PDB file of C-alpha atoms in Angstrom:
ATOM      1  CA  MET A   1     -32.160 -17.603  35.644  1.00  0.00           C
ATOM      2  CA  ASN A   2     -35.170 -16.760  33.609  1.00  0.00           C
ATOM      3  CA  GLY A   3     -35.251 -15.043  30.216  1.00  0.00           C
ATOM      4  CA  SER A   4     -36.327 -11.707  31.676  1.00  0.00           C
ATOM      5  CA  THR A   5     -33.068 -11.110  33.571  1.00  0.00           C
ATOM      6  CA  ARG A   6     -31.100  -8.414  31.879  1.00  0.00           C
ATOM      7  CA  HIS A   7     -27.331  -8.647  31.513  1.00  0.00           C
ATOM      8  CA  PRO A   8     -25.953  -5.265  32.675  1.00  0.00           C
ATOM      9  CA  SER A   9     -23.179  -4.960  30.046  1.00  0.00           C
ATOM     10  CA  ARG A  10     -25.252  -5.916  26.984  1.00  0.00           C
ATOM     11  CA  PRO A  11     -26.648  -2.371  26.276  1.00  0.00           C
ATOM     12  CA  LEU A  12     -23.143  -0.924  26.629  1.00  0.00           C
ATOM     13  CA  ALA A  13     -21.659  -3.514  24.276  1.00  0.00           C
ATOM     14  CA  THR A  14     -24.429  -2.923  21.735  1.00  0.00           C
ATOM     15  CA  ALA A  15     -23.888   0.843  21.890  1.00  0.00           C
ATOM     16  CA  CYS A  16     -20.130   0.404  21.377  1.00  0.00           C
ATOM     17  CA  VAL A  17     -20.614  -1.854  18.358  1.00  0.00           C
ATOM     18  CA  LEU A  18     -23.102   0.571  16.795  1.00  0.00           C
ATOM     19  CA  ALA A  19     -20.785   3.530  17.402  1.00  0.00           C
ATOM     20  CA  LEU A  20     -17.887   1.699  15.753  1.00  0.00           C
ATOM     21  CA  LEU A  21     -19.954   0.717  12.734  1.00  0.00           C
ATOM     22  CA  LEU A  22     -21.334   4.230  12.265  1.00  0.00           C
ATOM     23  CA  SER A  23     -17.938   5.903  12.605  1.00  0.00           C
ATOM     24  CA  ALA A  24     -16.298   3.436  10.212  1.00  0.00           C
ATOM     25  CA  GLY A  25     -19.025   3.994   7.646  1.00  0.00           C
ATOM     26  CA  SER A  26     -18.854   7.758   7.857  1.00  0.00           C
ATOM     27  CA  LEU A  27     -15.055   7.822   7.671  1.00  0.00           C
ATOM     28  CA  SER A  28     -14.939   5.613   4.610  1.00  0.00           C
ATOM     29  CA  ALA A  29     -16.979   8.164   2.692  1.00  0.00           C
ATOM     30  CA  CYS A  30     -14.606  11.026   3.550  1.00  0.00           C
ATOM     31  CA  SER A  31     -11.362  10.003   1.913  1.00  0.00           C
ATOM     32  CA  HIS A  32      -9.797   8.015  -0.867  1.00  0.00           C
ATOM     33  CA  ARG A  33      -6.354   7.934   0.752  1.00  0.00           C
ATOM     34  CA  SER A  34      -5.153   4.796   2.484  1.00  0.00           C
ATOM     35  CA  VAL A  35      -3.893   5.039   6.048  1.00  0.00           C
ATOM     36  CA  ALA A  36      -2.530   2.189   8.087  1.00  0.00           C
ATOM     37  CA  THR A  37      -1.884   2.056  11.795  1.00  0.00           C
ATOM     38  CA  SER A  38       1.576   1.407  13.107  1.00  0.00           C
ATOM     39  CA  ALA A  39       1.685  -1.562  15.410  1.00  0.00           C
ATOM     40  CA  ALA A  40       4.332   0.192  17.491  1.00  0.00           C
ATOM     41  CA  ASP A  41       2.390   3.244  18.605  1.00  0.00           C
ATOM     42  CA  GLY A  42      -1.031   3.176  16.981  1.00  0.00           C
ATOM     43  CA  GLY A  43      -0.310   6.312  14.955  1.00  0.00           C
ATOM     44  CA  PRO A  44      -1.085   6.801  11.277  1.00  0.00           C
ATOM     45  CA  VAL A  45       1.490   5.737   8.716  1.00  0.00           C
ATOM     46  CA  ALA A  46       1.262   6.811   5.088  1.00  0.00           C
ATOM     47  CA  MET A  47       0.708   3.985   2.661  1.00  0.00           C
ATOM     48  CA  PRO A  48       2.681   3.978  -0.574  1.00  0.00           C
ATOM     49  CA  SER A  49       0.906   5.477  -3.553  1.00  0.00           C
ATOM     50  CA  THR A  50       0.049   3.368  -6.540  1.00  0.00           C
ATOM     51  CA  GLY A  51       1.683   6.134  -8.556  1.00  0.00           C
ATOM     52  CA  GLY A  52       0.067   7.757 -11.531  1.00  0.00           C
ATOM     53  CA  TYR A  53      -3.469   7.771 -12.781  1.00  0.00           C
ATOM     54  CA  GLY A  54      -4.204   4.047 -12.770  1.00  0.00           C
ATOM     55  CA  ASP A  55      -6.845   4.042 -10.035  1.00  0.00           C
ATOM     56  CA  ASP A  56      -9.775   6.338  -9.226  1.00  0.00           C
ATOM     57  CA  ARG A  57      -7.699   9.503  -9.519  1.00  0.00           C
ATOM     58  CA  VAL A  58      -7.956  11.664 -12.630  1.00  0.00           C
ATOM     59  CA  ALA A  59      -5.696  14.192 -14.293  1.00  0.00           C
ATOM     60  CA  GLY A  60      -6.036  17.446 -12.444  1.00  0.00           C
ATOM     61  CA  GLY A  61      -7.625  15.778  -9.428  1.00  0.00           C
ATOM     62  CA  ALA A  62     -10.605  17.218  -7.617  1.00  0.00           C
ATOM     63  CA  GLY A  63     -10.250  20.954  -8.031  1.00  0.00           C
ATOM     64  CA  SER A  64      -6.557  20.978  -8.937  1.00  0.00           C
ATOM     65  CA  ALA A  65      -5.345  22.417 -12.220  1.00  0.00           C
ATOM     66  CA  PRO A  66      -3.552  19.973 -14.534  1.00  0.00           C
ATOM     67  CA  GLY A  67       0.184  20.560 -14.306  1.00  0.00           C
ATOM     68  CA  SER A  68      -0.039  22.271 -10.912  1.00  0.00           C
ATOM     69  CA  ALA A  69       1.905  21.367  -7.788  1.00  0.00           C
ATOM     70  CA  GLU A  70      -1.385  20.193  -6.260  1.00  0.00           C
ATOM     71  CA  ASP A  71      -2.050  17.936  -9.268  1.00  0.00           C
ATOM     72  CA  PHE A  72       1.435  16.465  -8.844  1.00  0.00           C
ATOM     73  CA  ARG A  73       1.006  15.897  -5.110  1.00  0.00           C
ATOM     74  CA  ILE A  74      -2.504  14.422  -5.327  1.00  0.00           C
ATOM     75  CA  ASN A  75      -2.265  12.332  -8.485  1.00  0.00           C
ATOM     76  CA  VAL A  76       1.372  11.295  -8.547  1.00  0.00           C
ATOM     77  CA  GLY A  77       2.807  11.693  -5.050  1.00  0.00           C
ATOM     78  CA  ASP A  78       5.678  13.951  -4.150  1.00  0.00           C
ATOM     79  CA  ARG A  79       7.605  11.938  -1.577  1.00  0.00           C
ATOM     80  CA  VAL A  80       9.520   8.649  -1.432  1.00  0.00           C
ATOM     81  CA  TYR A  81      10.859   7.062   1.736  1.00  0.00           C
ATOM     82  CA  PHE A  82      14.161   5.473   2.741  1.00  0.00           C
ATOM     83  CA  ASP A  83      15.346   2.899   5.228  1.00  0.00           C
ATOM     84  CA  LEU A  84      17.446   3.889   8.242  1.00  0.00           C
ATOM     85  CA  ASP A  85      20.925   5.172   7.310  1.00  0.00           C
ATOM     86  CA  SER A  86      20.295   4.401   3.633  1.00  0.00           C
ATOM     87  CA  TYR A  87      20.096   6.333   0.416  1.00  0.00           C
ATOM     88  CA  GLN A  88      19.242   3.285  -1.689  1.00  0.00           C
ATOM     89  CA  LEU A  89      15.837   3.556  -3.338  1.00  0.00           C
ATOM     90  CA  ARG A  90      13.372   1.079  -1.867  1.00  0.00           C
ATOM     91  CA  ALA A  91      11.227  -1.175  -4.037  1.00  0.00           C
ATOM     92  CA  ASP A  92       8.119   0.856  -3.164  1.00  0.00           C
ATOM     93  CA  ALA A  93       9.792   4.025  -4.512  1.00  0.00           C
ATOM     94  CA  TYR A  94      10.084   2.825  -8.124  1.00  0.00           C
ATOM     95  CA  PRO A  95       6.388   3.021  -9.104  1.00  0.00           C
ATOM     96  CA  GLN A  96       6.169   6.441  -7.456  1.00  0.00           C
ATOM     97  CA  LEU A  97       9.257   7.723  -9.281  1.00  0.00           C
ATOM     98  CA  ASP A  98       8.076   6.229 -12.577  1.00  0.00           C
ATOM     99  CA  ALA A  99       4.818   8.163 -12.120  1.00  0.00           C
ATOM    100  CA  GLN A 100       6.792  11.329 -11.331  1.00  0.00           C
ATOM    101  CA  ALA A 101       8.861  10.880 -14.499  1.00  0.00           C
ATOM    102  CA  ALA A 102       5.725  10.338 -16.608  1.00  0.00           C
ATOM    103  CA  TRP A 103       4.121  13.469 -15.139  1.00  0.00           C
ATOM    104  CA  LEU A 104       7.274  15.519 -15.735  1.00  0.00           C
ATOM    105  CA  ARG A 105       7.411  14.314 -19.357  1.00  0.00           C
ATOM    106  CA  ARG A 106       3.777  15.393 -19.723  1.00  0.00           C
ATOM    107  CA  TYR A 107       4.657  18.906 -18.454  1.00  0.00           C
ATOM    108  CA  PRO A 108       8.101  19.725 -19.927  1.00  0.00           C
ATOM    109  CA  GLU A 109       7.990  23.370 -18.804  1.00  0.00           C
ATOM    110  CA  ILE A 110       8.159  22.406 -15.119  1.00  0.00           C
ATOM    111  CA  THR A 111      11.349  22.221 -13.070  1.00  0.00           C
ATOM    112  CA  VAL A 112      11.651  20.461  -9.731  1.00  0.00           C
ATOM    113  CA  ARG A 113      13.833  20.465  -6.641  1.00  0.00           C
ATOM    114  CA  ILE A 114      14.483  17.175  -4.871  1.00  0.00           C
ATOM    115  CA  GLU A 115      14.718  17.830  -1.129  1.00  0.00           C
ATOM    116  CA  GLY A 116      16.585  15.145   0.817  1.00  0.00           C
ATOM    117  CA  ASN A 117      15.573  14.651   4.442  1.00  0.00           C
ATOM    118  CA  ALA A 118      16.638  12.536   7.409  1.00  0.00           C
ATOM    119  CA  ASP A 119      15.262  11.690  10.824  1.00  0.00           C
ATOM    120  CA  GLU A 120      16.584  13.368  13.966  1.00  0.00           C
ATOM    121  CA  ARG A 121      19.098  10.666  14.849  1.00  0.00           C
ATOM    122  CA  GLY A 122      22.710  11.388  13.940  1.00  0.00           C
ATOM    123  CA  THR A 123      24.702  14.589  13.757  1.00  0.00           C
ATOM    124  CA  ARG A 124      23.649  17.584  11.713  1.00  0.00           C
ATOM    125  CA  GLU A 125      26.551  17.047   9.305  1.00  0.00           C
ATOM    126  CA  TYR A 126      25.827  13.341   8.859  1.00  0.00           C
ATOM    127  CA  ASN A 127      22.143  13.978   8.167  1.00  0.00           C
ATOM    128  CA  LEU A 128      22.885  16.777   5.685  1.00  0.00           C
ATOM    129  CA  ALA A 129      25.197  14.416   3.774  1.00  0.00           C
ATOM    130  CA  LEU A 130      22.638  11.586   3.924  1.00  0.00           C
ATOM    131  CA  GLY A 131      19.858  13.895   2.722  1.00  0.00           C
ATOM    132  CA  ALA A 132      22.062  15.006  -0.181  1.00  0.00           C
ATOM    133  CA  ARG A 133      22.679  11.385  -1.206  1.00  0.00           C
ATOM    134  CA  ARG A 134      18.943  10.640  -1.004  1.00  0.00           C
ATOM    135  CA  ALA A 135      18.096  13.636  -3.182  1.00  0.00           C
ATOM    136  CA  GLU A 136      20.784  12.636  -5.678  1.00  0.00           C
ATOM    137  CA  ALA A 137      19.470   9.040  -5.809  1.00  0.00           C
ATOM    138  CA  VAL A 138      16.032  10.344  -6.822  1.00  0.00           C
ATOM    139  CA  ARG A 139      17.549  12.812  -9.316  1.00  0.00           C
ATOM    140  CA  THR A 140      19.643  10.074 -10.932  1.00  0.00           C
ATOM    141  CA  TYR A 141      16.590   7.826 -11.251  1.00  0.00           C
ATOM    142  CA  LEU A 142      14.472  10.557 -12.865  1.00  0.00           C
ATOM    143  CA  ILE A 143      17.288  11.405 -15.298  1.00  0.00           C
ATOM    144  CA  GLY A 144      17.466   7.712 -16.181  1.00  0.00           C
ATOM    145  CA  ARG A 145      13.749   7.885 -16.991  1.00  0.00           C
ATOM    146  CA  GLY A 146      14.271  10.654 -19.529  1.00  0.00           C
ATOM    147  CA  ILE A 147      13.939  13.849 -17.493  1.00  0.00           C
ATOM    148  CA  PRO A 148      16.677  16.344 -18.475  1.00  0.00           C
ATOM    149  CA  ALA A 149      19.163  17.046 -15.676  1.00  0.00           C
ATOM    150  CA  SER A 150      18.664  20.776 -16.256  1.00  0.00           C
ATOM    151  CA  ARG A 151      15.102  20.457 -14.908  1.00  0.00           C
ATOM    152  CA  ILE A 152      16.118  18.871 -11.588  1.00  0.00           C
ATOM    153  CA  ASP A 153      17.911  20.588  -8.704  1.00  0.00           C
ATOM    154  CA  THR A 154      18.735  18.988  -5.374  1.00  0.00           C
ATOM    155  CA  ILE A 155      19.108  20.227  -1.824  1.00  0.00           C
ATOM    156  CA  SER A 156      19.509  18.560   1.543  1.00  0.00           C
ATOM    157  CA  PHE A 157      17.684  19.699   4.632  1.00  0.00           C
ATOM    158  CA  GLY A 158      19.062  16.859   6.757  1.00  0.00           C
ATOM    159  CA  LYS A 159      17.014  16.699   9.937  1.00  0.00           C
ATOM    160  CA  GLU A 160      16.031  20.386   9.832  1.00  0.00           C
ATOM    161  CA  ARG A 161      12.560  20.020   8.245  1.00  0.00           C
ATOM    162  CA  PRO A 162      10.745  17.038   9.767  1.00  0.00           C
ATOM    163  CA  ILE A 163       7.273  16.271   8.450  1.00  0.00           C
ATOM    164  CA  ALA A 164       6.370  14.193  11.508  1.00  0.00           C
ATOM    165  CA  GLN A 165       6.953  15.253  15.098  1.00  0.00           C
ATOM    166  CA  GLY A 166       8.015  12.765  17.717  1.00  0.00           C
ATOM    167  CA  SER A 167      10.904  10.566  18.681  1.00  0.00           C
ATOM    168  CA  ASN A 168       9.453   7.205  17.728  1.00  0.00           C
ATOM    169  CA  GLU A 169       9.945   4.854  14.800  1.00  0.00           C
ATOM    170  CA  ALA A 170       6.775   5.981  13.010  1.00  0.00           C
ATOM    171  CA  ALA A 171       7.958   9.614  12.992  1.00  0.00           C
ATOM    172  CA  PHE A 172      11.509   8.613  12.069  1.00  0.00           C
ATOM    173  CA  ALA A 173      10.231   6.565   9.104  1.00  0.00           C
ATOM    174  CA  GLN A 174       8.195   9.493   7.742  1.00  0.00           C
ATOM    175  CA  ASN A 175      11.123  11.893   8.105  1.00  0.00           C
ATOM    176  CA  ARG A 176      13.522   9.690   6.079  1.00  0.00           C
ATOM    177  CA  ASN A 177      12.386  10.905   2.672  1.00  0.00           C
ATOM    178  CA  ALA A 178      13.057  12.752  -0.531  1.00  0.00           C
ATOM    179  CA  HIS A 179      10.432  15.323  -1.450  1.00  0.00           C
ATOM    180  CA  THR A 180       9.963  16.385  -5.071  1.00  0.00           C
ATOM    181  CA  ALA A 181       8.901  20.031  -5.042  1.00  0.00           C
ATOM    182  CA  ILE A 182       7.607  21.887  -8.087  1.00  0.00           C
ATOM    183  CA  VAL A 183       9.874  24.928  -8.392  1.00  0.00           C
ATOM    184  CA  ASN A 184       8.466  26.740 -11.390  1.00  0.00           C
ATOM    185  CA  GLN A 185       7.012  26.460 -14.812  1.00  0.00           C
ATOM    186  CA  ARG A 186       9.585  27.508 -17.398  1.00  0.00           C
TER     187      ARG A 186
END
């Protein structure tokens, strides 16, 4: 073979590499949120927040008013996750809940509702009870961090309000959560 013979797949491979590099570069400029890919199904899985204002986030966030529900969601994080059939707080929940407590101390006029959720497996009754225990675990932790009990209500939605659709482990993991919702400003 001489040097002038062209390999038929080389232009295609070069085009694929360039397309990947360009798309990766353009996507990295769009978002500050971390997303990982589940090995099981290739779908996105939320990464735990660092909690609080210790990284590139600022009070109020981009366009959100300080003390607003959007500020809470963007800068603190409003959801912690649980293992299957468990209401025990996971290690990755503590920094998130500490950040929630700090934010709530900063805005003492705000009340919250902790919404306990479960994945679709199990009976309706079982999941309502599990969601209630998850919400209460978060409430107890926040009270222990100095938030008055009068500012925290709980409710369980069981499996009735999934945030992820699907019957796979990635969806189940996202649906096993406790969501801290801003109810009102007193």
